[in-house]
C-alpha angles and dihedrals in degrees: 000000000000124000124255087275102073094209094061131072123206120231089241092054091047093048089051092054092047092049091049094050093250097109115160120223107280116212113188107201097189123110117284088249092055091045092050090052094056136343143158111268110259095021119137118221115231109157115222094249091051091046093052092047095048101029095124092051092045091047090062090062100043131078130198092277098086131127117195118214133193134146099286108354101267098101092039089056090052088049090049089055092048093050092043086056087055091056103265110132130189098031118163132219121211102246109241092003123231090333090065091038093056093040089058091057094246118157118269133181109237133205136166110336120242132177111263116252091244090057091047091051091050090051095049096040092045092047093049092048092046095048094043090049093052095041088047089070088064104028116046115231098018089108086070088075088065090048090053091050090051091050090050093051090049090052090047090055094046096045095036089231129107120205091188091051091049090051092047091050089062092061114106090240091062101035104073118178117349116255113236111204091208091057090047093051091047089053091050091050092049090053094051 
């Protein structure tokens, strides 16, 4: 049921478990705004930053039957590492994240639509590069702003982090409702 990588779980395998009543706990580590836009029914939203901060406390309310979900799998992998450090072995990551889940035609709860953070980053970075390139024809040195953005994007790809994305996620438009750790833990206890 899992893929060749034993720490990932395919959307088809997860759908099968849900349909047969053997659903694992689903922790969605995206921002509350992303979660509100679309999430797997039954998933619990624990943003990556919150999970990292409260991993020991969360670990006391989780068992080994946990699948971590994010947009594409990168943040879920980081969450897996954080929870493994807290003593939870054998965690799984949804292979391809919500993008793969939705592409497979699996059910999702939907809320108000927002632009994904990656799309927002492309818009901001592209606009800054375009404007600095055009203005650079008239003001010497302004083109270096575009060069700095390019360097930042290169670093983001190599380190699998994105400072611009993290900053954009803090905007009210992207935040959604605040995640309360006590509500999350109560939810996890109730589903035991």
